[in-house]
Short mmCIF file of C-alpha atoms in Angstrom, two decimals:
data_model
loop_
_atom_site.label_atom_id
_atom_site.label_comp_id
_atom_site.label_asym_id
_atom_site.label_seq_id
_atom_site.Cartn_x
_atom_site.Cartn_y
_atom_site.Cartn_z
CA MET A 1 -6.44 13.17 -20.03
CA MET A 2 -8.16 13.55 -23.42
CA THR A 3 -11.56 13.34 -21.75
CA LEU A 4 -10.58 16.05 -19.27
CA SER A 5 -9.43 18.46 -22.01
CA CYS A 6 -12.65 17.86 -24.04
CA ASN A 7 -14.78 18.59 -21.01
CA SER A 8 -12.72 21.69 -20.30
CA ALA A 9 -13.38 23.01 -23.83
CA ILE A 10 -17.11 22.36 -23.57
CA LEU A 11 -17.30 23.99 -20.18
CA SER A 12 -15.33 27.01 -21.34
CA GLU A 13 -17.80 27.56 -24.18
CA SER A 14 -20.74 27.08 -21.83
CA ARG A 15 -19.28 29.60 -19.46
CA ALA A 16 -18.84 32.13 -22.22
CA LEU A 17 -22.53 31.75 -23.11
CA LEU A 18 -23.86 31.86 -19.57
CA THR A 19 -21.77 34.69 -18.22
CA GLY A 20 -23.11 37.14 -20.75
CA PRO A 21 -24.21 40.62 -19.80
CA ILE A 22 -27.82 39.61 -18.85
CA GLY A 23 -28.87 38.89 -15.24
CA THR A 24 -27.33 37.76 -11.93
CA ILE A 25 -28.50 34.13 -12.41
CA GLN A 26 -26.19 33.85 -15.37
CA ASN A 27 -23.38 35.24 -13.20
CA ALA A 28 -24.12 32.56 -10.56
CA TYR A 29 -23.87 29.84 -13.20
CA GLY A 30 -20.64 31.40 -14.31
CA GLU A 31 -19.29 31.14 -10.78
CA ILE A 32 -20.25 27.46 -10.55
CA LEU A 33 -18.58 26.71 -13.88
CA THR A 34 -15.45 28.53 -12.75
CA LEU A 35 -15.24 26.27 -9.73
CA LEU A 36 -15.85 23.19 -11.87
CA LEU A 37 -13.14 24.17 -14.34
CA ALA A 38 -10.73 24.81 -11.49
CA SER A 39 -11.36 21.34 -10.07
CA ILE A 40 -10.87 19.72 -13.48
CA GLU A 41 -7.64 21.64 -14.05
CA SER A 42 -6.31 20.76 -10.61
CA SER A 43 -7.09 17.06 -11.16
CA SER A 44 -5.50 17.13 -14.61
CA SER A 45 -2.27 18.51 -13.12
CA ALA A 46 -2.06 15.61 -10.58
CA PRO A 47 0.90 13.23 -11.11
CA ALA A 48 0.03 10.97 -14.04
CA VAL A 49 1.18 7.52 -15.00
CA SER A 50 4.03 7.81 -17.52
CA LEU A 51 3.16 6.96 -21.12
CA VAL A 52 5.81 4.25 -21.19
CA ASP A 53 4.36 2.60 -18.08
CA GLN A 54 0.82 2.91 -19.47
CA GLU A 55 1.79 1.18 -22.72
CA ASP A 56 3.72 -1.58 -20.99
CA ILE A 57 0.90 -2.18 -18.50
CA ALA A 58 -1.61 -2.48 -21.35
CA GLN A 59 0.66 -4.92 -23.18
CA THR A 60 1.29 -6.91 -19.98
CA LEU A 61 -2.46 -7.27 -19.49
CA ASN A 62 -2.50 -8.68 -23.03
CA SER A 63 -0.04 -11.36 -21.85
CA ASP A 64 3.12 -9.75 -23.22
CA SER A 65 5.83 -10.92 -20.82
CA GLN A 66 8.50 -8.71 -22.40
CA ALA A 67 6.39 -5.67 -21.53
CA TYR A 68 6.37 -6.74 -17.89
CA LYS A 69 10.12 -7.32 -18.06
CA ARG A 70 10.52 -3.69 -19.16
CA ILE A 71 8.38 -2.56 -16.21
CA MET A 72 10.54 -4.60 -13.84
CA ASP A 73 13.77 -3.24 -15.33
CA ARG A 74 12.53 0.31 -14.83
CA HIS A 75 11.23 -0.11 -11.30
CA GLN A 76 13.26 -2.82 -9.63
CA GLU A 77 15.89 -0.47 -8.22
CA HIS A 78 13.14 1.56 -6.54
CA VAL A 79 11.51 -1.61 -5.16
CA SER A 80 14.89 -2.99 -4.13
CA ARG A 81 15.60 0.15 -2.10
CA ILE A 82 12.27 -0.22 -0.29
CA MET A 83 12.74 -3.92 0.47
CA TRP A 84 16.20 -3.29 1.95
CA LYS A 85 14.34 -1.56 4.78
CA PHE A 86 12.52 -4.83 5.52
CA THR A 87 15.54 -7.11 5.62
CA ARG A 88 19.30 -6.78 5.59
CA ASP A 89 19.89 -10.34 4.42
CA SER A 90 20.88 -10.22 0.72
CA ARG A 91 19.31 -13.56 -0.13
CA ILE A 92 16.00 -12.71 1.54
CA HIS A 93 16.15 -9.22 0.02
CA GLN A 94 16.30 -10.69 -3.49
CA GLU A 95 13.41 -13.03 -2.69
CA LEU A 96 11.30 -10.18 -1.36
CA VAL A 97 11.91 -8.05 -4.46
CA GLN A 98 10.91 -11.06 -6.54
CA ASP A 99 7.77 -11.52 -4.42
CA VAL A 100 6.81 -7.88 -4.94
CA PHE A 101 6.90 -8.21 -8.70
CA VAL A 102 5.05 -11.53 -8.68
CA GLU A 103 2.37 -9.98 -6.45
CA ALA A 104 2.25 -6.86 -8.63
CA TYR A 105 1.75 -8.96 -11.76
CA MET A 106 -1.10 -10.89 -10.10
CA SER A 107 -2.78 -7.61 -9.08
CA LEU A 108 -1.98 -5.53 -12.17
CA SER A 109 -5.57 -5.67 -13.43
CA ASN A 110 -6.56 -3.88 -10.18
CA TYR A 111 -4.17 -0.96 -10.81
CA LYS A 112 -6.38 2.03 -11.56
CA ALA A 113 -3.61 4.44 -12.70
CA LYS A 114 -4.74 7.14 -10.26
CA ALA A 115 -1.13 7.51 -9.13
CA PRO A 116 2.23 6.75 -10.80
CA LEU A 117 3.11 3.06 -11.04
CA ALA A 118 6.07 3.60 -8.69
CA HIS A 119 3.67 4.66 -5.90
CA TRP A 120 1.51 1.59 -6.45
CA LEU A 121 4.56 -0.67 -6.47
CA ALA A 122 5.73 0.98 -3.23
CA ARG A 123 2.40 0.04 -1.66
CA VAL A 124 2.69 -3.57 -2.86
CA ALA A 125 6.26 -3.63 -1.55
CA THR A 126 5.10 -2.41 1.87
CA TYR A 127 2.50 -5.17 2.08
CA VAL A 128 5.03 -7.84 1.07
CA GLY A 129 7.61 -6.52 3.53
CA TYR A 130 5.10 -6.34 6.38
CA GLY A 131 3.95 -9.87 5.60
CA TYR A 132 7.57 -11.01 5.78
CA TRP A 133 8.01 -9.44 9.23
CA ARG A 134 4.86 -11.18 10.43
CA SER A 135 6.15 -14.54 9.24
CA GLU A 136 9.50 -13.82 10.94
CA LYS A 137 7.72 -13.18 14.24
CA LYS A 138 6.01 -16.56 13.97
CA THR A 139 9.40 -18.26 13.74
CA ASN A 140 10.68 -16.14 16.66
CA LYS A 141 13.53 -14.74 14.63
CA THR A 142 14.83 -11.53 16.19
CA GLU A 143 17.32 -8.97 15.01
CA HIS A 144 20.39 -8.46 17.11
CA PHE A 145 20.65 -5.02 18.76
CA THR A 146 23.00 -3.82 21.47
CA PHE A 147 22.44 -0.75 23.57
CA GLU A 148 26.20 -0.55 24.01
CA GLU A 149 26.58 0.30 20.35
CA TRP A 150 23.82 2.87 20.71
CA ASP A 151 25.54 4.35 23.78
CA GLN A 152 28.79 4.79 21.84
CA VAL A 153 26.96 6.68 19.09
CA ALA A 154 24.99 8.76 21.61
CA GLN A 155 27.99 9.64 23.80
CA ASN A 156 30.22 10.62 20.90
CA ASN A 157 27.35 12.32 19.09
CA SER A 158 28.67 10.47 16.05
CA ALA A 159 25.43 9.47 14.34
CA SER A 160 26.07 11.77 11.39
CA GLN A 161 29.67 10.48 11.08
CA LEU A 162 28.81 6.79 10.96
CA ALA A 163 29.20 4.98 7.66
CA PRO A 164 25.80 4.95 5.92
CA GLN A 165 25.48 1.14 6.08
CA ASP A 166 26.32 1.15 9.83
CA ALA A 167 23.77 3.89 10.52
CA ALA A 168 21.12 2.03 8.50
CA ARG A 169 21.92 -1.28 10.22
CA LEU A 170 21.82 0.24 13.72
CA LEU A 171 18.50 1.94 13.06
CA TYR A 172 17.08 -1.18 11.41
CA GLU A 173 18.08 -3.34 14.39
CA LEU A 174 16.67 -0.82 16.88
CA LEU A 175 13.30 -0.64 15.14
CA ALA A 176 13.22 -4.45 14.88
CA GLN A 177 12.79 -4.56 18.69
CA LEU A 178 9.31 -3.06 18.33
CA PRO A 179 6.03 -4.81 17.48
CA ASN A 180 5.45 -5.00 13.73
CA ARG A 181 2.95 -2.14 13.35
CA ASP A 182 5.16 0.24 15.33
CA ARG A 183 8.20 -0.94 13.44
CA LEU A 184 6.41 -0.38 10.13
CA VAL A 185 5.26 3.16 10.83
CA LEU A 186 8.67 4.28 12.11
CA THR A 187 10.44 2.54 9.21
CA LEU A 188 8.25 4.38 6.73
CA ARG A 189 8.43 7.72 8.54
CA TYR A 190 12.18 7.74 9.24
CA LEU A 191 14.02 5.13 7.14
CA GLU A 192 11.83 5.72 4.09
CA GLN A 193 11.36 9.43 4.91
CA CYS A 194 7.65 9.26 4.08
CA ASP A 195 5.39 12.06 5.24
CA VAL A 196 2.03 11.30 6.88
CA GLN A 197 0.15 11.27 3.57
CA GLU A 198 2.56 8.91 1.87
CA THR A 199 2.68 6.63 4.91
CA ALA A 200 -1.11 6.47 4.83
CA SER A 201 -1.03 5.66 1.13
CA ARG A 202 1.57 2.92 1.57
CA THR A 203 -0.19 1.24 4.51
CA GLY A 204 -3.83 1.80 3.61
CA TRP A 205 -4.33 3.55 6.97
CA SER A 206 -6.05 6.92 7.38
CA GLU A 207 -3.81 9.93 8.02
CA SER A 208 -5.13 10.27 11.57
CA MET A 209 -4.31 6.61 12.19
CA VAL A 210 -0.77 7.18 10.92
CA LYS A 211 -0.35 10.05 13.38
CA VAL A 212 -1.73 8.00 16.28
CA GLN A 213 0.36 4.97 15.31
CA SER A 214 3.50 7.16 15.02
CA TRP A 215 2.90 8.64 18.45
CA ARG A 216 2.35 5.18 19.99
CA ALA A 217 5.43 3.78 18.27
CA ARG A 218 7.65 6.61 19.53
CA ASN A 219 6.35 6.04 23.06
CA LYS A 220 7.08 2.31 22.83
CA LEU A 221 10.60 3.15 21.70
CA LYS A 222 10.97 5.43 24.70
CA LYS A 223 9.74 2.68 27.05
CA LEU A 224 12.18 0.22 25.45
CA PHE A 225 15.05 2.53 26.35
CA GLU A 226 13.73 3.09 29.89
CA LYS A 227 13.42 -0.68 30.37
CA ASN A 228 17.12 -0.92 29.57
CA GLY A 229 18.10 1.83 31.93
CA ARG A 230 18.43 4.56 29.34
CA GLU A 231 16.54 7.67 28.41
CA LEU A 232 15.35 8.58 24.95
CA GLU A 233 14.39 12.19 24.55
CA LEU A 234 11.57 12.68 22.11
CA MET B 1 9.41 14.88 17.10
CA ILE B 2 11.68 11.84 17.12
CA ASN B 3 15.02 11.78 18.88
CA LYS B 4 17.84 13.73 17.19
CA ILE B 5 20.17 10.73 17.13
CA ILE B 6 17.55 8.68 15.30
CA GLN B 7 17.04 11.53 12.84
CA ASN B 8 20.77 11.75 12.18
CA LEU B 9 21.01 7.97 11.76
CA ALA B 10 18.08 8.09 9.33
CA SER B 11 19.74 10.88 7.31
CA GLN B 12 22.98 8.89 7.09
CA ALA B 13 21.07 5.74 6.17
CA GLN B 14 19.68 7.48 3.05
CA LYS B 15 23.20 7.50 1.58
CA GLU B 16 23.58 3.73 1.86
CA THR B 17 24.34 1.75 -1.32
CA ILE B 18 21.74 -0.98 -1.76
CA PRO B 19 22.74 -4.47 -2.99
CA GLN B 20 22.07 -4.84 -6.70
CA VAL B 21 19.36 -7.28 -7.68
CA ASN B 22 17.99 -8.41 -11.01
CA VAL B 23 14.84 -10.46 -10.59
CA SER B 24 13.26 -10.00 -14.04
CA ASP B 25 14.19 -13.43 -15.36
CA SER B 26 13.31 -15.29 -12.15
CA VAL B 27 9.95 -13.50 -11.89
CA LEU B 28 9.09 -14.33 -15.50
CA SER B 29 10.01 -17.99 -15.00
CA ILE B 30 7.77 -18.12 -11.90
CA LEU B 31 4.89 -16.48 -13.77
CA ASN B 32 5.31 -18.74 -16.82
CA SER B 33 5.19 -21.82 -14.61
CA GLN B 34 1.75 -20.85 -13.20
CA PRO B 35 -1.30 -22.15 -15.15
CA ILE B 36 -3.39 -19.03 -14.42
CA ALA B 37 -1.04 -16.06 -14.20
CA MET B 38 -3.53 -13.31 -13.50
CA VAL B 39 -6.77 -13.61 -11.63
CA SER B 40 -9.42 -11.00 -12.10
CA TYR B 41 -11.95 -11.16 -9.31
CA LYS B 42 -14.85 -9.38 -11.03
CA PRO B 43 -15.78 -12.28 -13.38
CA MET B 44 -15.63 -14.66 -10.42
CA ALA B 45 -18.03 -12.46 -8.48
CA TRP B 46 -20.44 -12.55 -11.43
CA ILE B 47 -20.12 -16.33 -11.63
CA ALA B 48 -20.87 -16.61 -7.90
CA THR B 49 -23.93 -14.36 -8.28
CA ALA B 50 -25.22 -16.36 -11.26
CA ALA B 51 -24.71 -19.64 -9.39
CA THR B 52 -26.62 -18.30 -6.37
CA ALA B 53 -29.48 -17.09 -8.56
CA ALA B 54 -29.64 -20.47 -10.32
CA ALA B 55 -29.69 -22.27 -6.98
CA ALA B 56 -32.49 -20.01 -5.72
CA CYS B 57 -34.55 -20.71 -8.87
CA VAL B 58 -34.08 -24.46 -8.43
CA ALA B 59 -35.13 -24.21 -4.78
CA ILE B 60 -38.30 -22.24 -5.67
CA ALA B 61 -39.16 -24.68 -8.48
CA ALA B 62 -38.69 -27.61 -6.12
CA PHE B 63 -40.93 -25.98 -3.49
CA LEU B 64 -43.67 -25.25 -6.02
CA SER B 65 -43.58 -28.76 -7.45
CA LEU B 66 -43.83 -30.34 -4.01
CA LYS B 67 -46.60 -28.05 -2.68
CA PRO B 68 -50.10 -29.45 -3.40
CA SER B 69 -52.04 -27.18 -5.74
CA SER B 70 -55.03 -25.37 -4.24
CA PRO B 71 -57.93 -23.72 -6.13
CA ASP B 72 -58.20 -20.95 -3.56
CA VAL B 73 -54.91 -19.75 -2.21
CA ALA B 74 -56.51 -16.92 -0.22
CA THR B 75 -58.70 -19.41 1.68
CA ASP B 76 -55.67 -21.52 2.47
CA ILE B 77 -53.81 -18.52 3.85
CA TYR B 78 -56.84 -17.37 5.92
CA GLN B 79 -57.28 -20.85 7.38
CA ALA B 80 -53.56 -21.02 8.25
CA ILE B 81 -53.68 -17.64 9.98
CA SER B 82 -56.91 -18.39 11.89
CA TRP B 83 -55.49 -21.75 13.04
CA VAL B 84 -52.44 -19.98 14.43
CA THR B 85 -54.48 -17.26 16.16
CA GLN B 86 -56.86 -19.72 17.88
#
């Protein structure tokens, strides 16, 4: 941030010199500098890493474990909320949150501070959660889902009246019937309420891939319903 | 657009209370039990590059020491080429 403001000052002075009253070339340079200043200002107003996080990250990288404890205390609720979308077993949930912070510590030297720490942790959490689903598939563990329960909700149009934990569980179990990539994109888009850009950031996919994957996942969901003698309007 | 029921379920799900966890102490005990807590890959890449360069130098030195010395390298090369083209 200091570097950006120094450059801004230098460029402002340069602009003042070059956009003097003499000649159109000087005006052209002035235009270029205006654009450059605008790009610097827009990048300096991008979400920054908080000072507290910056200090604790620096101290953690200097092997201060209490600094990392402070980071965990600040961010574990956020990470916990994300990991609850990947499992509804309390014991496994705690293990996954633990795994996220162990993984984050191991990768902390790779954190470039281009986005807030919470965003980076969300990405680590997504990788850990997705890895957990893949290991679940290998052991053939499946989540229980009944279309009868879905039918009750659909017939009574009672989705918005369900208790939050029942709504979350039903949706979680429904999405668990899909292949992992489809499950992931719909979990991020609907359970996590991520837009396309954030989904791309969390998964490492391009935005166009997120859109394609979302479309495919919705179609697979539709086919799942049709296979069970139901229709799902999309 | 996704189905309206799914959207309503997702909206309700946002209000869910998440189980409380506190993993700080368990994470720290895991990290303290590991001999190398943080691995930075850049120094390892440099080490790998240096090792490769050293191995290449040793291979060139071995080749040069085994090859019989010749007073006229150009003649040797010409003879090798003409032998191949015959």
